[in-house]
Short mmCIF file of C-alpha atoms and ligand atoms in Angstrom, two decimals:
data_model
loop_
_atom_site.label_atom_id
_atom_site.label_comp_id
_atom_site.label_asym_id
_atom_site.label_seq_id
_atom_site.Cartn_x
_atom_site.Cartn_y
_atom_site.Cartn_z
CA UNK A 151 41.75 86.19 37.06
CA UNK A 152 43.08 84.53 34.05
CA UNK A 153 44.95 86.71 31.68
CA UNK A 154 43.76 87.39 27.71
CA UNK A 155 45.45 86.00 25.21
CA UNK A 156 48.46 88.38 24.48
CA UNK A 157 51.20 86.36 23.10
CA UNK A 158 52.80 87.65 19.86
CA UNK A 159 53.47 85.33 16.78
CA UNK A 160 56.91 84.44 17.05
CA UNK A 161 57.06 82.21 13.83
CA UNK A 162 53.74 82.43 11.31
CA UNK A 163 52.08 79.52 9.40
CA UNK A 164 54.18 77.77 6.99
CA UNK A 165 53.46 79.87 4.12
CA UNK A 166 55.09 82.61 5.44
CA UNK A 167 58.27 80.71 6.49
CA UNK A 168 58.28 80.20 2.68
CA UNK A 169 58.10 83.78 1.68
CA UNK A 170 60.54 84.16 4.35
CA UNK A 171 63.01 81.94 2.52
CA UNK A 172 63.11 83.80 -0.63
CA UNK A 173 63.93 86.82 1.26
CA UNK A 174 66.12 86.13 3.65
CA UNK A 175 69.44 85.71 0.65
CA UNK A 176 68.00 89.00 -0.22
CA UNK A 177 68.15 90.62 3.39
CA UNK A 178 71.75 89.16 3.85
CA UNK A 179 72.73 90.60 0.30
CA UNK A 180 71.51 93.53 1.84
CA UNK A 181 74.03 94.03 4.60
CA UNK A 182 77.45 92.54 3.86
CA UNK A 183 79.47 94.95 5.32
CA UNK A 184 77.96 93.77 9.34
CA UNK A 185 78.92 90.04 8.19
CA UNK A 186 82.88 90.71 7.13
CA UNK A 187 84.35 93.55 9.36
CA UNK A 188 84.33 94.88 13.11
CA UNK A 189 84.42 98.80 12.91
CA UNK A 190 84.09 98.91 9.49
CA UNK A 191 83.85 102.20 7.65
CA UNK A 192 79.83 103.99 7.42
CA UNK A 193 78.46 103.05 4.27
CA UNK A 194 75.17 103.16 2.51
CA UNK A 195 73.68 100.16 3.93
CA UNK A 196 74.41 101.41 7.73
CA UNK A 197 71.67 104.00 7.91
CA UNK A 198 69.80 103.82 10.38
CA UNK A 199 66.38 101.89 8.75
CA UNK A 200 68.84 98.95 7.60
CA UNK A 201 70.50 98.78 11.24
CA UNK A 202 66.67 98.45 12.65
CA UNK A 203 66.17 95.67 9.83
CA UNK A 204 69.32 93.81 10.77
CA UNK A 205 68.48 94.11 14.31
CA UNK A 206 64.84 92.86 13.95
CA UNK A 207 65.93 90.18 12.09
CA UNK A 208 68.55 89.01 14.42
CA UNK A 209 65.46 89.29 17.52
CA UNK A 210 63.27 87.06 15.43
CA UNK A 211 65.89 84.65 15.01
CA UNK A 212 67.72 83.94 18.25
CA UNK A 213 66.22 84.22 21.50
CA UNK A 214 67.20 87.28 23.65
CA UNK A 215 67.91 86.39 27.24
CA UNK A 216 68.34 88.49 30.07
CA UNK A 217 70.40 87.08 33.04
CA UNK A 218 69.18 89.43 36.06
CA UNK A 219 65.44 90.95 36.72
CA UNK A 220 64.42 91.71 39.93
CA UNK A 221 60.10 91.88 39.40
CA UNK A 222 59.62 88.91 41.64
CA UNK A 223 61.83 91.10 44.58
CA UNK A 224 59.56 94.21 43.34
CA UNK A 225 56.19 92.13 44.26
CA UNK A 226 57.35 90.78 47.67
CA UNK A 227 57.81 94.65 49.20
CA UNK A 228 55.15 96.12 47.36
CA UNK A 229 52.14 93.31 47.24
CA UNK A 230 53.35 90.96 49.43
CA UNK A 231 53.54 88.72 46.85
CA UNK A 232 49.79 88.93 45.92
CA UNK A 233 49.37 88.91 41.73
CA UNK A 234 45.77 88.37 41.38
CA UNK A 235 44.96 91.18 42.97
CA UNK A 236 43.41 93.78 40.70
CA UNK A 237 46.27 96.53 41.88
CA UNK A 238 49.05 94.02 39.86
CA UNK A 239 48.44 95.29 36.39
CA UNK A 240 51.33 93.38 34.82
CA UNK A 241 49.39 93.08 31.35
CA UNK A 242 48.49 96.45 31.11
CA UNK A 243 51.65 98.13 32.55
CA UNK A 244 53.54 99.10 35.83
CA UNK A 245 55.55 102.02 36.32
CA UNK A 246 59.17 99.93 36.93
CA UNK A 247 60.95 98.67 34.02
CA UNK A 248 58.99 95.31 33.56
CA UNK A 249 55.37 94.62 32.16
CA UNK A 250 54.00 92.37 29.62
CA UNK A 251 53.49 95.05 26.87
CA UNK A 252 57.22 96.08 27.69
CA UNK A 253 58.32 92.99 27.24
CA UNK A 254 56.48 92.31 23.94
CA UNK A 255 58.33 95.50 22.42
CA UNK A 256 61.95 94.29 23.83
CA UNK A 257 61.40 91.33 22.01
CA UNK A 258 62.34 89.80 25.15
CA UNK A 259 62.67 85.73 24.40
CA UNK A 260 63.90 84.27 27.79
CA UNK A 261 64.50 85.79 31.17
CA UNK A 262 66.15 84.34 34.69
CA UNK A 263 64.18 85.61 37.09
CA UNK A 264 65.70 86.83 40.80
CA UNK A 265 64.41 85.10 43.64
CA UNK A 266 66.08 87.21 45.70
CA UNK A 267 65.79 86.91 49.45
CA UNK A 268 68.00 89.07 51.52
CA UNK A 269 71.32 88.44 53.73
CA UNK A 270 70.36 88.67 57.45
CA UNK A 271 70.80 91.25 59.15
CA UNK A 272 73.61 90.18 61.65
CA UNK A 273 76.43 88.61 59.01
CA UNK A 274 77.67 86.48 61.59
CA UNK A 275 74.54 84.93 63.09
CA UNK A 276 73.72 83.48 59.38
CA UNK A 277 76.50 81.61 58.68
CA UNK A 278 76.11 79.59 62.00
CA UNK A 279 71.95 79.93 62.75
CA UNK A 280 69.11 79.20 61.06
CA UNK A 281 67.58 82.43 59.31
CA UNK A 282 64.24 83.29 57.36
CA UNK A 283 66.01 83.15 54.16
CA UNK A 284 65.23 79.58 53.01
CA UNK A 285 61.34 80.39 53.70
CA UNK A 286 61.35 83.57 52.08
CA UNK A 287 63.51 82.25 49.07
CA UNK A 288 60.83 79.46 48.93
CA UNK A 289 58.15 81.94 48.99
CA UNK A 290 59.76 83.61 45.99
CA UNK A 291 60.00 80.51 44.09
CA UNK A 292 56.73 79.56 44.73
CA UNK A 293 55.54 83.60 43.63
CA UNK A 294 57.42 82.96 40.42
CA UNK A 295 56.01 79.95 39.12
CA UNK A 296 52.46 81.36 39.80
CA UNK A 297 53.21 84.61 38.19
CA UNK A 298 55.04 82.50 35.04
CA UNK A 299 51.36 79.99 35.56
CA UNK A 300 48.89 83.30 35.66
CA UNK A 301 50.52 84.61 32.38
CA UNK A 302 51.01 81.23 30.70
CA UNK A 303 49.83 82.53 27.33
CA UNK A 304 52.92 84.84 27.70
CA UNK A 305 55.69 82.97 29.89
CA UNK A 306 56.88 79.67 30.44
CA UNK A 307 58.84 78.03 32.95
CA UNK A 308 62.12 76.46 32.14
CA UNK A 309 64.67 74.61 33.62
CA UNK A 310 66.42 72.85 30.47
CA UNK A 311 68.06 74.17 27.16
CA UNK A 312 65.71 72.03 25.13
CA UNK A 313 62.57 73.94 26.57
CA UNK A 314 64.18 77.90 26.22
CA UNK A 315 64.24 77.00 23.06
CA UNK A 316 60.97 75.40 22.70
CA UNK A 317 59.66 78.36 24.45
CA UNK A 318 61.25 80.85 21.86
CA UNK A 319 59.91 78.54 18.80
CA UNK A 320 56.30 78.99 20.54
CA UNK A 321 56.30 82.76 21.02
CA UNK A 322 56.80 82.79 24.52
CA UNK A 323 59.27 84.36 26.89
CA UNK A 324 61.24 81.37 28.51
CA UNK A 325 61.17 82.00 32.09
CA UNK A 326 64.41 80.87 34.25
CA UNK A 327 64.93 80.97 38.16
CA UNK A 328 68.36 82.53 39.91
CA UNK A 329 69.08 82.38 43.31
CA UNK A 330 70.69 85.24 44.22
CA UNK A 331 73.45 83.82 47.44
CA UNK A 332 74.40 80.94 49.10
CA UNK A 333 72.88 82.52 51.95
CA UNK A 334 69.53 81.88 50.57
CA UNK A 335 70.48 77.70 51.11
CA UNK A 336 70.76 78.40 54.92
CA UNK A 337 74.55 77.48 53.74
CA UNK A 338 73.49 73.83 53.15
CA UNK A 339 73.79 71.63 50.12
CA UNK A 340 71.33 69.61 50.99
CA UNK A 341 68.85 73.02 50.17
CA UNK A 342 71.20 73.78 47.17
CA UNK A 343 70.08 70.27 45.60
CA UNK A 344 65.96 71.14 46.38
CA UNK A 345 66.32 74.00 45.80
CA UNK A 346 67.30 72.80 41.99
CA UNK A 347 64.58 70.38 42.04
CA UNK A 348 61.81 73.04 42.83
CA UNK A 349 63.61 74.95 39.95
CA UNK A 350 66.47 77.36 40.26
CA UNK A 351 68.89 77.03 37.76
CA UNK A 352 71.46 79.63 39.17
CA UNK A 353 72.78 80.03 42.41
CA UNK A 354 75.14 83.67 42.62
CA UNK A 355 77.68 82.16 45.54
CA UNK A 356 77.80 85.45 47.90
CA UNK A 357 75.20 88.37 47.64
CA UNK A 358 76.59 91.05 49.93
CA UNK A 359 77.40 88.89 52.90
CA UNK A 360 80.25 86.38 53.55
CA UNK A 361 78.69 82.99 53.50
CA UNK A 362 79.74 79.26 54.32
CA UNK A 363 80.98 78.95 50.96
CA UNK A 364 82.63 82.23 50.36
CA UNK A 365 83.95 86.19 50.11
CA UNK A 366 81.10 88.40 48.78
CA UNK A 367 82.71 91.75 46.96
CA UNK A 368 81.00 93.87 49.39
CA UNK A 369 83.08 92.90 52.43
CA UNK A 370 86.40 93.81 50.24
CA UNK A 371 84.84 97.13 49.20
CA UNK A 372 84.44 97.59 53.08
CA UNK A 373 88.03 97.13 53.81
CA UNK A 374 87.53 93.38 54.84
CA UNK A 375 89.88 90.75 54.29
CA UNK A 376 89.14 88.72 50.88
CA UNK A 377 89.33 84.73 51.84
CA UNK A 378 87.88 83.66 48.46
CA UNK A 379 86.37 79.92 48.74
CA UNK A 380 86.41 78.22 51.58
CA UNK A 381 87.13 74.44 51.84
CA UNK A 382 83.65 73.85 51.85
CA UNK A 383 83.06 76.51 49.27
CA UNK A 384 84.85 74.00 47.07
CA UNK A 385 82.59 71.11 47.82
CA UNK A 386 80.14 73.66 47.05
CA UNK A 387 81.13 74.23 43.45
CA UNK A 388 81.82 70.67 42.89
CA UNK A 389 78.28 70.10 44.08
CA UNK A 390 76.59 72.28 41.55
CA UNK A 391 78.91 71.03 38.85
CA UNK A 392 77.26 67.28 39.93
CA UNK A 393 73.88 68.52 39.91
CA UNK A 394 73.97 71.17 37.01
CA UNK A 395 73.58 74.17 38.61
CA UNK A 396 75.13 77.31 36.97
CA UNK A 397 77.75 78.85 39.17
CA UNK A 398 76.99 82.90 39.13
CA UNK A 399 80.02 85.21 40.43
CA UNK A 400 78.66 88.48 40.29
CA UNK A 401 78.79 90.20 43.97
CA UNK A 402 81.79 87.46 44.62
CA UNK A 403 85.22 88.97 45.75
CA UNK A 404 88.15 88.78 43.05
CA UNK A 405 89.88 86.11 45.42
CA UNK A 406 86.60 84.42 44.83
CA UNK A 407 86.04 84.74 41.47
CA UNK A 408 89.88 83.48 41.11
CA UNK A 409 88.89 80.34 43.30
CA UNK A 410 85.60 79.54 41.56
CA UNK A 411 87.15 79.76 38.11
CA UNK A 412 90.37 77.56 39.54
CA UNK A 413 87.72 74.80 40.70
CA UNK A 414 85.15 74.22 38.22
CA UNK A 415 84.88 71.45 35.43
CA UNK A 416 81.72 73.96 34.04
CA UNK A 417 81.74 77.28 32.63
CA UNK A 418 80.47 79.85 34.88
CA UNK A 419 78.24 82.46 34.26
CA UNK A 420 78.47 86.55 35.95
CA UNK A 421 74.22 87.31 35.46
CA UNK A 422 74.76 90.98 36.30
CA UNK A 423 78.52 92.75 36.23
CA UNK A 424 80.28 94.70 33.55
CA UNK A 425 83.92 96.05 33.31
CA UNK A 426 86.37 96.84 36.10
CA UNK A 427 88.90 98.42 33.74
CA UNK A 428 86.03 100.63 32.66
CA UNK A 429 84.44 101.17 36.11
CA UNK A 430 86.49 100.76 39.17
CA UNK A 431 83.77 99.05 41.16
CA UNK A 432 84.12 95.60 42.98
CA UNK A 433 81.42 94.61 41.31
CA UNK A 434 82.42 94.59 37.84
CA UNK A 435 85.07 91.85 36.40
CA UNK A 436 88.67 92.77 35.93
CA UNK A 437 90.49 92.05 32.27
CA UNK A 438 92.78 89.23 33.93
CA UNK A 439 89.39 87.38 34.98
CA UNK A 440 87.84 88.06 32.00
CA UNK A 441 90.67 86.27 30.50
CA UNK A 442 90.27 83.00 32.62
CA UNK A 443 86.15 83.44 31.74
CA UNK A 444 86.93 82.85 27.93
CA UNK A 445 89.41 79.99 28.81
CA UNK A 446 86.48 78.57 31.19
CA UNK A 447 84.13 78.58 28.85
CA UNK A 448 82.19 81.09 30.51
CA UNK A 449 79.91 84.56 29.97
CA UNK A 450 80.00 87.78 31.44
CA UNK A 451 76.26 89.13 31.08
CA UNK A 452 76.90 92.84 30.83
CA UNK A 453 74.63 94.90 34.19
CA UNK A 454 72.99 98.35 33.53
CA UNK A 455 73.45 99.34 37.08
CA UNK A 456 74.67 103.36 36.37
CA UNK A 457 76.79 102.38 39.44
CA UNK A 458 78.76 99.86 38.12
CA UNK A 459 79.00 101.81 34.60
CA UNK A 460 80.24 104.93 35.49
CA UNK A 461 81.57 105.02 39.18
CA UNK A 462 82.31 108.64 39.38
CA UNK A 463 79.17 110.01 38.38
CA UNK A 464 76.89 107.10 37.45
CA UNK A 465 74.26 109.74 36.32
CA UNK A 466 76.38 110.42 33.47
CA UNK A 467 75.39 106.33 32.08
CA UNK A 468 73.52 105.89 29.52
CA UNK A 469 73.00 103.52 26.45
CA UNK A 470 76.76 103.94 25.03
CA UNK A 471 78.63 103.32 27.90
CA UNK A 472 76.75 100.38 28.40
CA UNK A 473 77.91 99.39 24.39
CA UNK A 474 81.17 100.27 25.67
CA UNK A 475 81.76 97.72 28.55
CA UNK A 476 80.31 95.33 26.15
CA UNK A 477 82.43 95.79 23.75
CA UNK A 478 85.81 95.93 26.32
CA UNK A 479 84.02 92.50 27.23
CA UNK A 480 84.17 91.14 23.86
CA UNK A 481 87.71 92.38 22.71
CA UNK A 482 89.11 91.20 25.68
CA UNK A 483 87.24 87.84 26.45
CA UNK A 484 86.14 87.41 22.41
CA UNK A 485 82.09 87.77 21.71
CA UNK A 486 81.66 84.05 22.79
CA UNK A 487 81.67 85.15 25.76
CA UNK A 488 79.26 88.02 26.48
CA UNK A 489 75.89 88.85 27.36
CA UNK A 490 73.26 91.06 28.79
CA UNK A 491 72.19 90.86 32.28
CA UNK A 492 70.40 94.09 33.08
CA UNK A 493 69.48 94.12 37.05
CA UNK A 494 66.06 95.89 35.76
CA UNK A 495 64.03 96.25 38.86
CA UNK A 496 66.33 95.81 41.02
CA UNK A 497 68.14 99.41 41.22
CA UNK A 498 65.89 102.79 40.96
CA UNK A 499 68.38 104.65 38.60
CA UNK A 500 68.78 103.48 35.05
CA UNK A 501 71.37 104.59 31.88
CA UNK A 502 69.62 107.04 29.50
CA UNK A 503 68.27 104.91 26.46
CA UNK A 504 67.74 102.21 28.71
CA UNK A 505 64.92 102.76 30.58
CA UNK A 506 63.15 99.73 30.91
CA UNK A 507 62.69 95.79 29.19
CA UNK A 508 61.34 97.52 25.92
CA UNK A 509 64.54 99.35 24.99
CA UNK A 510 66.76 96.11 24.42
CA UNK A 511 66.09 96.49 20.40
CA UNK A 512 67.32 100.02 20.51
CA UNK A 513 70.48 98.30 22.28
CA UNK A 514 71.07 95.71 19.69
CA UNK A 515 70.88 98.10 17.31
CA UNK A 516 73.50 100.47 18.63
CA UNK A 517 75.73 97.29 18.99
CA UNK A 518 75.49 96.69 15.15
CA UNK A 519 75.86 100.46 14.78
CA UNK A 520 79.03 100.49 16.83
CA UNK A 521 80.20 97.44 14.17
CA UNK A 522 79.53 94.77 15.91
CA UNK A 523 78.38 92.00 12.96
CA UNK A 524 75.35 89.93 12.73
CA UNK A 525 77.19 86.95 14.09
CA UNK A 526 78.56 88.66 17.27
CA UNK A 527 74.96 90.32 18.45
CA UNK A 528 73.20 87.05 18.15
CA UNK A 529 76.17 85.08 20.81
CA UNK A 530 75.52 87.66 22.43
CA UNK A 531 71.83 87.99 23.01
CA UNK A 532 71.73 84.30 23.58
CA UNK A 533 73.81 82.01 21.81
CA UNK A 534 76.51 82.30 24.29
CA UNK A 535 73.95 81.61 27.98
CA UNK A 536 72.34 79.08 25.84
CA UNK A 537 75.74 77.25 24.97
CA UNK A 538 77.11 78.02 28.82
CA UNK A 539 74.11 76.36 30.04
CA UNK A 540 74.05 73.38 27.81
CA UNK A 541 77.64 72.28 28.60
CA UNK A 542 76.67 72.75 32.48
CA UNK A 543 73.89 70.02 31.73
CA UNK A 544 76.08 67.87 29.65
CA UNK A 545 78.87 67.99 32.63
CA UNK A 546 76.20 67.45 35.11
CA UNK A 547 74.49 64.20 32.83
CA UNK A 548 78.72 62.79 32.45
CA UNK A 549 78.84 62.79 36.39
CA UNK A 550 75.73 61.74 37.31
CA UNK A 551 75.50 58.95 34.82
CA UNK A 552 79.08 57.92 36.05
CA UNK A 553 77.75 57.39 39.06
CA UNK A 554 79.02 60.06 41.19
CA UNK A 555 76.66 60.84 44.28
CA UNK A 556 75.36 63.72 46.10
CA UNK A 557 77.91 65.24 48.55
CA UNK A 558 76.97 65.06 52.08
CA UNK A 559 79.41 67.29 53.47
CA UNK A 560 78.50 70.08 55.96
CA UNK A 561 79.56 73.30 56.96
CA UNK A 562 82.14 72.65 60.37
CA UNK A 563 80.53 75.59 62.14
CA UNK A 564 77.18 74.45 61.44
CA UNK A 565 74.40 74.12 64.81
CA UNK A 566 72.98 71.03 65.00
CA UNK A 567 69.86 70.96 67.62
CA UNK A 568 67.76 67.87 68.65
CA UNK A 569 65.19 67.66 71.84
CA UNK A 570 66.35 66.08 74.73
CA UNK A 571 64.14 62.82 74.60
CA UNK A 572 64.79 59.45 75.34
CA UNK A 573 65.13 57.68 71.51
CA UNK A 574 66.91 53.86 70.96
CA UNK A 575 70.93 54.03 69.22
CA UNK A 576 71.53 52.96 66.28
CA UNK A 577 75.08 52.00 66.98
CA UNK A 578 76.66 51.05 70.63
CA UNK A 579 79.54 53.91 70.25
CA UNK A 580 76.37 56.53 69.87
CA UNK A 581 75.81 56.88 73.95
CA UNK A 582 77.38 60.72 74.22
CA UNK A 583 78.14 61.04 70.59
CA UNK A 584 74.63 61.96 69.18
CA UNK A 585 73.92 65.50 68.56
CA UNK A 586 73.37 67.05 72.21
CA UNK A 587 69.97 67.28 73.73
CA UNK A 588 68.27 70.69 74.21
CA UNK A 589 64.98 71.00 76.50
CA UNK A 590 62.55 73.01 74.67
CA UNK A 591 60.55 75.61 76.77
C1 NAG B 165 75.42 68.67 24.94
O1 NAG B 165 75.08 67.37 24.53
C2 NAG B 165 74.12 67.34 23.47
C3 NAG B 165 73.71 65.90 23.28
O2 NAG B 165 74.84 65.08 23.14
C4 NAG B 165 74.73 67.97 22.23
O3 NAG B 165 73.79 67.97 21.19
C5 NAG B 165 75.13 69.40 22.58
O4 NAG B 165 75.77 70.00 21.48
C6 NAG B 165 76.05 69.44 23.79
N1 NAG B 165 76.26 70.83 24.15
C7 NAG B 165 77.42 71.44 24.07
C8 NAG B 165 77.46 72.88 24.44
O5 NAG B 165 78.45 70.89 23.71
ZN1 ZN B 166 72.47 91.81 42.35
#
């Protein structure tokens, strides 16, 4: 099945860009107050038909990226990762929060996709043993690229700053890969550099499991001890500074988030978290981080998860209070340094007004509403990711170019198997020192 034509016209023929000229002074004459003042007084030119202009505007202009959707996670437990199936009715709609025609009314213009894979089970077996995770995180990878292939007229796949934008300028919704835990490398960096060859451009450092490299939030909610990095959690971060990987904190722990933030040469990135001094939940990112985020460099991508909005009754979330922890994000770590990251798909519950991909106009409006100006909406639907990103490829191209090779450090509690077989040295100090033999039923 190949899909039909669907894509929307981003930018019209040339003509129109001209007409489009000799409005635009008009449009910005239109609606000075949203270009000089934060919280400025109602007027005239805030009602509600000139806030939907303004907001348009801005979504034709700059291209709105989300940092966290979980459809590819969605497809594994419900198709088995089957899309051309009949039953996947992406371009005519699905009853979660993400379809094509929802995504043409959100004015969506770039989107990292999860490819989620879950932490084992048994917490301690993974760090040390071999799981499924690499496979299925493969299998995800491999799901997304087809699904981003099978809808090419709509999606593209990107894994530079130069092509999200190219993507935008053609109509079409930039599609990104995140990898959503270091568990998901089998703990190796060896994986972590394929695994950015096949495509991933994020890697989150702990879902909810302690890994090789780290303390996930989870295990401090549950009372466990927070260890932050590890020693080779800092080879870890080093490594994806190297290579040009973004670093993702959400679901770290604060001792974590404190380590990661000490260590890295790049800004990071949080894909899916919002306040802690809004919403007491380890999840979120307290003010004193957000602090060291804006120094960084960074961008906290603001979650819709009602959980991490409104911890006492998260039913009580809807479109403001996500407006308000992302404007607590802004005053305290400035609007360079926010962004959206809604977790659509991946929770069942969602705030009222934002129900699925299709309301994110509705949101930038109520930013602009709230007083937000014209400048501060577009950093934050993607000016900031898109700068975060570009000085994590210009960091990576310094190093590399300098010479600096891959790191071939392993984790100390790592297995190492071979089959007990008779096979020449290499070296005469090898007899007893190789990896140890193991018969094979
Ligand atoms: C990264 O380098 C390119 C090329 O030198 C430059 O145009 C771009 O502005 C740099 N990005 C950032 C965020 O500084
Ligand atoms: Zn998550």
């Amino acid at each position: 099945m190949t899909s039909t034509p669907t894509r929307w016209p981003k930018s019209g023929p040339s003509w129109l860009k001209v007409i489009g000229l000799l409005i635009l002074p008009a449009v910005a004459f239109a609606y000075p107050a949203g270009h000089l003042a934060v919280n400025h007084e109602p007027s005239l030119e805030d009602d509600s038909f000139s806030l939907e202009k303004r907001a348009a505007h801005i979504l034709e202009t700059i291209t709105l990226i989300d940092g966290h959707n979980d459809l590819p996670y969605l497809i594994r437990v419900e198709l088995k990762n089957k899309i051309y199936d009949e039953k996947f009715t992406f371009e005519s709609g699905l009853l979660s929060h993400m379809d094509l025609p929802k995504l043409r009314k959100g004015k969506l213009g770039g989107q990292f996709w999860s490819v989620y894979a879950e932490c084992p089970a048994d917490p301690e077996t993974q760090i040390a043993d071999p799981t499924w995770a690499v496979r299925d995180t493969l299998e995800q990878i491999d799901l997304t690229k087809r699904l981003v292939e099978e809808y090419s007229d709509d999606l593209k796949l990107c894994g530079t700053v130069a092509c999200a934008r190219q993507a935008f300028e053609d109509g079409k919704i930039g599609s990104f890969m995140g990898i959503e835990g270091g568990h998901q490398l089998g703990n190796s960096l060896a994986t972590l550099r394929q695994m950015y060859e096949l495509g991933a451009r994020y890697i989150t450092v702990t879902h909810n499991c302690d890994n090789a490299f780290a303390t996930a939030a989870s295990t401090v909610a549950a009372d466990g001890q927070d260890k932050g990095l590890t020693e080779f959690g800092h080879e870890f971060v080093q490594e994806m500074n190297r290579i040009g990987m973004l670093i993702d904190l959400s679901h770290v722990s604060y001792q974590t988030m404190l380590d990661v933030l000490a260590e890295t040469k790049a800004p990071v990135i949080f894909s899916h978290s919002s306040s802690y001094a809004l919403a007491n939940h380890h999840r979120n990112v307290p003010d004193d981080v957000l602090r060291s985020v804006a120094e960084n460099g960074g961008i906290v991508m603001v979650t819709f998860v009602p959980f991490f909005l409104e911890v006492e009754n998260p039913s009580a979330a809807t479109i403001h209070t996500v407006v308000d922890h992302i404007f607590h994000v802004a005053e305290v770590a400035g609007w360079d340094h926010v962004g959206v990251g809604s977790d659509f798909d991946g929770v069942g519950v969602v705030p009222v007004g934002l129900e699925d991909v299709s309301k994110f106009p509705a949101l930038v409006k109520l930013l602009l509403e709230r007083g937000a100006t014209d400048e501060q909406v577009r950093k934050f639907a993607g000016e900031n990711i898109l700068r975060v990103w570009s000085e994590v490829e210009n960091y990576s191209w310094a190093l590399t170019s300098a010479g600096e090779k891959p790191s071939e450090k392993t984790w100390l509690g790592r297995k190492w198997t071979r089959a007990d077989m008779s096979m020449p040295f290499m070296f005469d100090d090898s007899m007893g020192n190789r990896i140890p033999g193991k018969t094979y039923p």
